[in-house]
Amino acid sequence: MKYALVTGGSRGIGRAVCIQLAKIGYHILINYRSNEAEAQHTATLIRSAGVGAELIQFDVANRKEVQEKLGGWIEANPGKTIEVLVNNAGIRDDGLLMWMKDEQWDNVLNTSLGGFFNVTRVVVNQMLLKKYGRIINIVSLSGLKGLPGQTNYSAAKAGVIGATKALAQEIGRKGITVNAIAPGFIKTDMTEGLNEAELKALIPLRRFGTPEEVAFTVGFLAAPEAGYITGEVISINGGLYS
Ligand code: NAP
């Protein structure tokens, strides 16, 4: 049975990604950190489309927990293969560098960049054995351009972009592609408090994007036919930055 693991699949972009990957035939392993009700809702949406969905709770930033829970799931399910990994879990905790607290820096870096390492390392072995895999990392415009007030978030996402390009070269010969998607402003809980009216005036397409628009590109990169694209970063930002 072929599975796609989506970290942070309980809400926002992650939920839309789960639904999109279910549409292209994958059973979905939905990771979440704390919001079980929302994760259950994602699972219900997937199951109602006739596709299998399982929940797996762990904090991507917690190396031991990832190893135990995700490593444990892989060991306990030898008939199930994770073919697609979407490293989507992420947080932001903005502030100017001069006032940034240790925890703000550490939590944001440990979730996006640390999470990429902790989860990918556990999943990639199975892909290497099967000589097939798709790893898709959700990064950000901040990681390409840098945004003031987000040195932590920009550094974390830029770090994942570097890791994407390096890993693509390490494991390409094993039939595994590694790509990143860099969204601009997407309507989710993460952008809830932002001044949308003011910001959308800066965007050539004059609107925020939707989680489904990001998920569509994840589905594209996850498809077998996208097998010659690797080490790329695809921007989805309404023309805000290119
Ligand atoms: P969101 O609505 O805030 O959802 C975040 C998701 O990540 C939730 O499912 C949350 O789980 C999960 N999560 C957070 N920390 C986690 C951890 N330590 N371990 C496991 N899961 C964790 O965010 P979003 O807007 O969908 O963002 C998804 C990704 O896209 C992030 O990487 C974000 O940086 C990136 N992105 C977003 C935008 C945007 O405009 N929205 C733009 C560029 C990039 P719980 O529900 O359990 O809390």
GROMACS .gro file of N, CA and C in nm, residues 2-35 38-40 42-43 46 51-60 66 70 73-74 81-90 111 115-116 119-120 123 127 134-138 181 211 214-219 222:
model
  255
    2LYS      N    1   0.056   0.216  -0.090
    2LYS     CA    2   0.140   0.334  -0.106
    2LYS      C    3   0.085   0.454  -0.028
    3TYR      N    4   0.171   0.510   0.055
    3TYR     CA    5   0.131   0.619   0.142
    3TYR      C    6   0.204   0.749   0.109
    4ALA      N    7   0.136   0.861   0.140
    4ALA     CA    8   0.201   0.991   0.141
    4ALA      C    9   0.196   1.042   0.284
    5LEU      N   10   0.310   1.085   0.337
    5LEU     CA   11   0.314   1.144   0.471
    5LEU      C   12   0.319   1.296   0.456
    6VAL      N   13   0.224   1.362   0.521
    6VAL     CA   14   0.221   1.509   0.516
    6VAL      C   15   0.237   1.559   0.659
    7THR      N   16   0.349   1.628   0.686
    7THR     CA   17   0.364   1.684   0.821
    7THR      C   18   0.279   1.811   0.830
    8GLY      N   19   0.221   1.832   0.947
    8GLY     CA   20   0.130   1.947   0.961
    8GLY      C   21   0.011   1.935   0.867
    9GLY      N   22  -0.047   1.815   0.864
    9GLY     CA   23  -0.160   1.791   0.773
    9GLY      C   24  -0.295   1.822   0.834
   10SER      N   25  -0.295   1.875   0.955
   10SER     CA   26  -0.423   1.898   1.023
   10SER      C   27  -0.497   2.022   0.974
   11ARG      N   28  -0.422   2.119   0.925
   11ARG     CA   29  -0.486   2.247   0.889
   11ARG      C   30  -0.420   2.307   0.766
   12GLY      N   31  -0.480   2.416   0.716
   12GLY     CA   32  -0.416   2.502   0.617
   12GLY      C   33  -0.366   2.432   0.492
   13ILE      N   34  -0.245   2.466   0.454
   13ILE     CA   35  -0.186   2.411   0.331
   13ILE      C   36  -0.174   2.259   0.343
   14GLY      N   37  -0.134   2.211   0.460
   14GLY     CA   38  -0.116   2.067   0.481
   14GLY      C   39  -0.244   1.988   0.454
   15ARG      N   40  -0.357   2.041   0.502
   15ARG     CA   41  -0.484   1.970   0.477
   15ARG      C   42  -0.514   1.963   0.327
   16ALA      N   43  -0.496   2.076   0.258
   16ALA     CA   44  -0.523   2.078   0.113
   16ALA      C   45  -0.430   1.981   0.040
   17VAL      N   46  -0.307   1.970   0.088
   17VAL     CA   47  -0.209   1.877   0.028
   17VAL      C   48  -0.256   1.733   0.048
   18CYS      N   49  -0.303   1.702   0.168
   18CYS     CA   50  -0.354   1.566   0.196
   18CYS      C   51  -0.466   1.531   0.097
   19ILE      N   52  -0.556   1.623   0.076
   19ILE     CA   53  -0.671   1.597  -0.012
   19ILE      C   54  -0.624   1.579  -0.157
   20GLN      N   55  -0.530   1.662  -0.198
   20GLN     CA   56  -0.479   1.654  -0.336
   20GLN      C   57  -0.407   1.521  -0.360
   21LEU      N   58  -0.325   1.479  -0.263
   21LEU     CA   59  -0.251   1.354  -0.281
   21LEU      C   60  -0.344   1.233  -0.274
   22ALA      N   61  -0.451   1.245  -0.198
   22ALA     CA   62  -0.552   1.137  -0.196
   22ALA      C   63  -0.616   1.125  -0.334
   23LYS      N   64  -0.638   1.239  -0.399
   23LYS     CA   65  -0.699   1.240  -0.534
   23LYS      C   66  -0.611   1.167  -0.635
   24ILE      N   67  -0.478   1.172  -0.617
   24ILE     CA   68  -0.392   1.103  -0.715
   24ILE      C   69  -0.360   0.961  -0.669
   25GLY      N   70  -0.432   0.914  -0.568
   25GLY     CA   71  -0.429   0.771  -0.537
   25GLY      C   72  -0.350   0.727  -0.416
   26TYR      N   73  -0.295   0.821  -0.340
   26TYR     CA   74  -0.219   0.781  -0.221
   26TYR      C   75  -0.308   0.771  -0.098
   27HIS      N   76  -0.280   0.670  -0.015
   27HIS     CA   77  -0.333   0.671   0.121
   27HIS      C   78  -0.253   0.777   0.196
   28ILE      N   79  -0.316   0.837   0.294
   28ILE     CA   80  -0.251   0.952   0.356
   28ILE      C   81  -0.221   0.927   0.504
   29LEU      N   82  -0.098   0.957   0.541
   29LEU     CA   83  -0.056   0.956   0.680
   29LEU      C   84  -0.049   1.102   0.723
   30ILE      N   85  -0.141   1.138   0.810
   30ILE     CA   86  -0.156   1.280   0.847
   30ILE      C   87  -0.085   1.306   0.979
   31ASN      N   88   0.020   1.384   0.972
   31ASN     CA   89   0.088   1.422   1.097
   31ASN      C   90   0.031   1.555   1.149
   32TYR      N   91   0.028   1.566   1.280
   32TYR     CA   92  -0.010   1.693   1.344
   32TYR      C   93   0.067   1.702   1.475
   33ARG      N   94   0.068   1.821   1.534
   33ARG     CA   95   0.141   1.837   1.660
   33ARG      C   96   0.047   1.827   1.779
   34SER      N   97  -0.063   1.907   1.775
   34SER     CA   98  -0.150   1.909   1.894
   34SER      C   99  -0.299   1.914   1.862
   35ASN      N  100  -0.332   1.951   1.739
   35ASN     CA  101  -0.472   1.977   1.707
   35ASN      C  102  -0.542   1.851   1.651
   38GLU      N  103  -0.874   1.884   1.439
   38GLU     CA  104  -0.855   1.928   1.299
   38GLU      C  105  -0.794   1.816   1.214
   39ALA      N  106  -0.704   1.740   1.275
   39ALA     CA  107  -0.643   1.627   1.202
   39ALA      C  108  -0.750   1.522   1.170
   40GLN      N  109  -0.840   1.498   1.267
   40GLN     CA  110  -0.950   1.404   1.243
   40GLN      C  111  -1.039   1.453   1.129
   42THR      N  112  -0.946   1.638   0.874
   42THR     CA  113  -0.876   1.609   0.747
   42THR      C  114  -0.896   1.463   0.709
   43ALA      N  115  -0.883   1.374   0.809
   43ALA     CA  116  -0.898   1.230   0.782
   43ALA      C  117  -1.039   1.198   0.731
   46ILE      N  118  -1.077   1.290   0.369
   46ILE     CA  119  -1.008   1.195   0.280
   46ILE      C  120  -1.086   1.064   0.269
   51VAL      N  121  -1.061   0.703   0.026
   51VAL     CA  122  -0.918   0.677   0.037
   51VAL      C  123  -0.883   0.658   0.185
   52GLY      N  124  -0.782   0.575   0.212
   52GLY     CA  125  -0.742   0.550   0.350
   52GLY      C  126  -0.665   0.667   0.410
   53ALA      N  127  -0.691   0.693   0.538
   53ALA     CA  128  -0.618   0.799   0.608
   53ALA      C  129  -0.588   0.753   0.750
   54GLU      N  130  -0.465   0.778   0.794
   54GLU     CA  131  -0.427   0.747   0.932
   54GLU      C  132  -0.365   0.872   0.994
   55LEU      N  133  -0.386   0.888   1.124
   55LEU     CA  134  -0.324   1.000   1.195
   55LEU      C  135  -0.195   0.954   1.261
   56ILE      N  136  -0.098   1.043   1.265
   56ILE     CA  137   0.023   1.014   1.340
   56ILE      C  138   0.069   1.143   1.409
   57GLN      N  139   0.061   1.143   1.540
   57GLN     CA  140   0.096   1.264   1.615
   57GLN      C  141   0.244   1.262   1.652
   58PHE      N  142   0.314   1.366   1.615
   58PHE     CA  143   0.448   1.390   1.671
   58PHE      C  144   0.487   1.533   1.641
   59ASP      N  145   0.579   1.582   1.725
   59ASP     CA  146   0.633   1.716   1.706
   59ASP      C  147   0.757   1.701   1.618
   60VAL      N  148   0.752   1.757   1.498
   60VAL     CA  149   0.864   1.737   1.404
   60VAL      C  150   0.997   1.789   1.460
   66VAL      N  151   1.008   1.184   1.690
   66VAL     CA  152   0.996   1.148   1.547
   66VAL      C  153   1.048   1.007   1.525
   70LEU      N  154   0.741   0.779   1.426
   70LEU     CA  155   0.743   0.755   1.281
   70LEU      C  156   0.823   0.629   1.250
   73TRP      N  157   0.606   0.344   1.337
   73TRP     CA  158   0.499   0.318   1.238
   73TRP      C  159   0.556   0.241   1.118
   74ILE      N  160   0.673   0.282   1.073
   74ILE     CA  161   0.734   0.215   0.956
   74ILE      C  162   0.764   0.068   0.990
   81THR      N  163   0.424   0.148   0.226
   81THR     CA  164   0.545   0.222   0.185
   81THR      C  165   0.513   0.371   0.175
   82ILE      N  166   0.596   0.452   0.237
   82ILE     CA  167   0.580   0.598   0.219
   82ILE      C  168   0.658   0.637   0.093
   83GLU      N  169   0.583   0.668  -0.012
   83GLU     CA  170   0.645   0.705  -0.141
   83GLU      C  171   0.662   0.855  -0.152
   84VAL      N  172   0.572   0.928  -0.085
   84VAL     CA  173   0.575   1.075  -0.096
   84VAL      C  174   0.585   1.132   0.045
   85LEU      N  175   0.682   1.221   0.064
   85LEU     CA  176   0.695   1.293   0.192
   85LEU      C  177   0.680   1.442   0.164
   86VAL      N  178   0.586   1.504   0.233
   86VAL     CA  179   0.572   1.649   0.221
   86VAL      C  180   0.607   1.710   0.357
   87ASN      N  181   0.722   1.777   0.361
   87ASN     CA  182   0.764   1.846   0.483
   87ASN      C  183   0.696   1.983   0.483
   88ASN      N  184   0.582   1.988   0.550
   88ASN     CA  185   0.499   2.108   0.546
   88ASN      C  186   0.491   2.179   0.682
   89ALA      N  187   0.508   2.104   0.791
   89ALA     CA  188   0.490   2.164   0.925
   89ALA      C  189   0.581   2.284   0.941
   90GLY      N  190   0.525   2.393   0.988
   90GLY     CA  191   0.605   2.513   1.008
   90GLY      C  192   0.533   2.612   1.097
  111THR      N  193   1.164   2.378   1.408
  111THR     CA  194   1.044   2.322   1.344
  111THR      C  195   1.066   2.305   1.194
  115GLY      N  196   1.286   2.000   1.162
  115GLY     CA  197   1.180   1.906   1.124
  115GLY      C  198   1.211   1.838   0.991
  116PHE      N  199   1.260   1.915   0.897
  116PHE     CA  200   1.300   1.857   0.767
  116PHE      C  201   1.400   1.744   0.790
  119VAL      N  202   1.251   1.426   1.011
  119VAL     CA  203   1.151   1.342   0.944
  119VAL      C  204   1.211   1.276   0.819
  120THR      N  205   1.284   1.354   0.739
  120THR     CA  206   1.335   1.302   0.612
  120THR      C  207   1.431   1.186   0.636
  123VAL      N  208   1.240   0.867   0.688
  123VAL     CA  209   1.161   0.818   0.575
  123VAL      C  210   1.246   0.776   0.455
  127MET      N  211   1.265   0.477   0.093
  127MET     CA  212   1.267   0.523  -0.047
  127MET      C  213   1.392   0.471  -0.118
  134ARG      N  214   0.938   1.071  -0.363
  134ARG     CA  215   0.916   1.213  -0.391
  134ARG      C  216   0.922   1.287  -0.257
  135ILE      N  217   1.016   1.379  -0.244
  135ILE     CA  218   1.024   1.461  -0.123
  135ILE      C  219   0.995   1.605  -0.163
  136ILE      N  220   0.895   1.663  -0.099
  136ILE     CA  221   0.853   1.799  -0.136
  136ILE      C  222   0.853   1.884  -0.009
  137ASN      N  223   0.932   1.988  -0.010
  137ASN     CA  224   0.948   2.072   0.108
  137ASN      C  225   0.875   2.205   0.088
  138ILE      N  226   0.789   2.238   0.183
  138ILE     CA  227   0.719   2.367   0.173
  138ILE      C  228   0.806   2.472   0.241
  181ILE      N  229   0.868   2.408  -0.261
  181ILE     CA  230   0.766   2.501  -0.309
  181ILE      C  231   0.770   2.622  -0.216
  211PRO      N  232  -0.480   2.759  -0.019
  211PRO     CA  233  -0.407   2.634   0.008
  211PRO      C  234  -0.417   2.535  -0.108
  214VAL      N  235  -0.151   2.582  -0.372
  214VAL     CA  236  -0.022   2.525  -0.334
  214VAL      C  237  -0.029   2.373  -0.350
  215ALA      N  238  -0.138   2.315  -0.304
  215ALA     CA  239  -0.154   2.169  -0.308
  215ALA      C  240  -0.149   2.115  -0.450
  216PHE      N  241  -0.201   2.191  -0.545
  216PHE     CA  242  -0.200   2.148  -0.685
  216PHE      C  243  -0.056   2.123  -0.732
  217THR      N  244   0.033   2.214  -0.693
  217THR     CA  245   0.174   2.200  -0.735
  217THR      C  246   0.243   2.085  -0.662
  218VAL      N  247   0.202   2.061  -0.537
  218VAL     CA  248   0.255   1.944  -0.466
  218VAL      C  249   0.214   1.817  -0.543
  219GLY      N  250   0.087   1.812  -0.584
  219GLY     CA  251   0.038   1.697  -0.660
  219GLY      C  252   0.115   1.679  -0.790
  222ALA      N  253   0.453   1.540  -0.713
  222ALA     CA  254   0.443   1.404  -0.658
  222ALA      C  255   0.415   1.301  -0.767
   0.00000   0.00000   0.00000
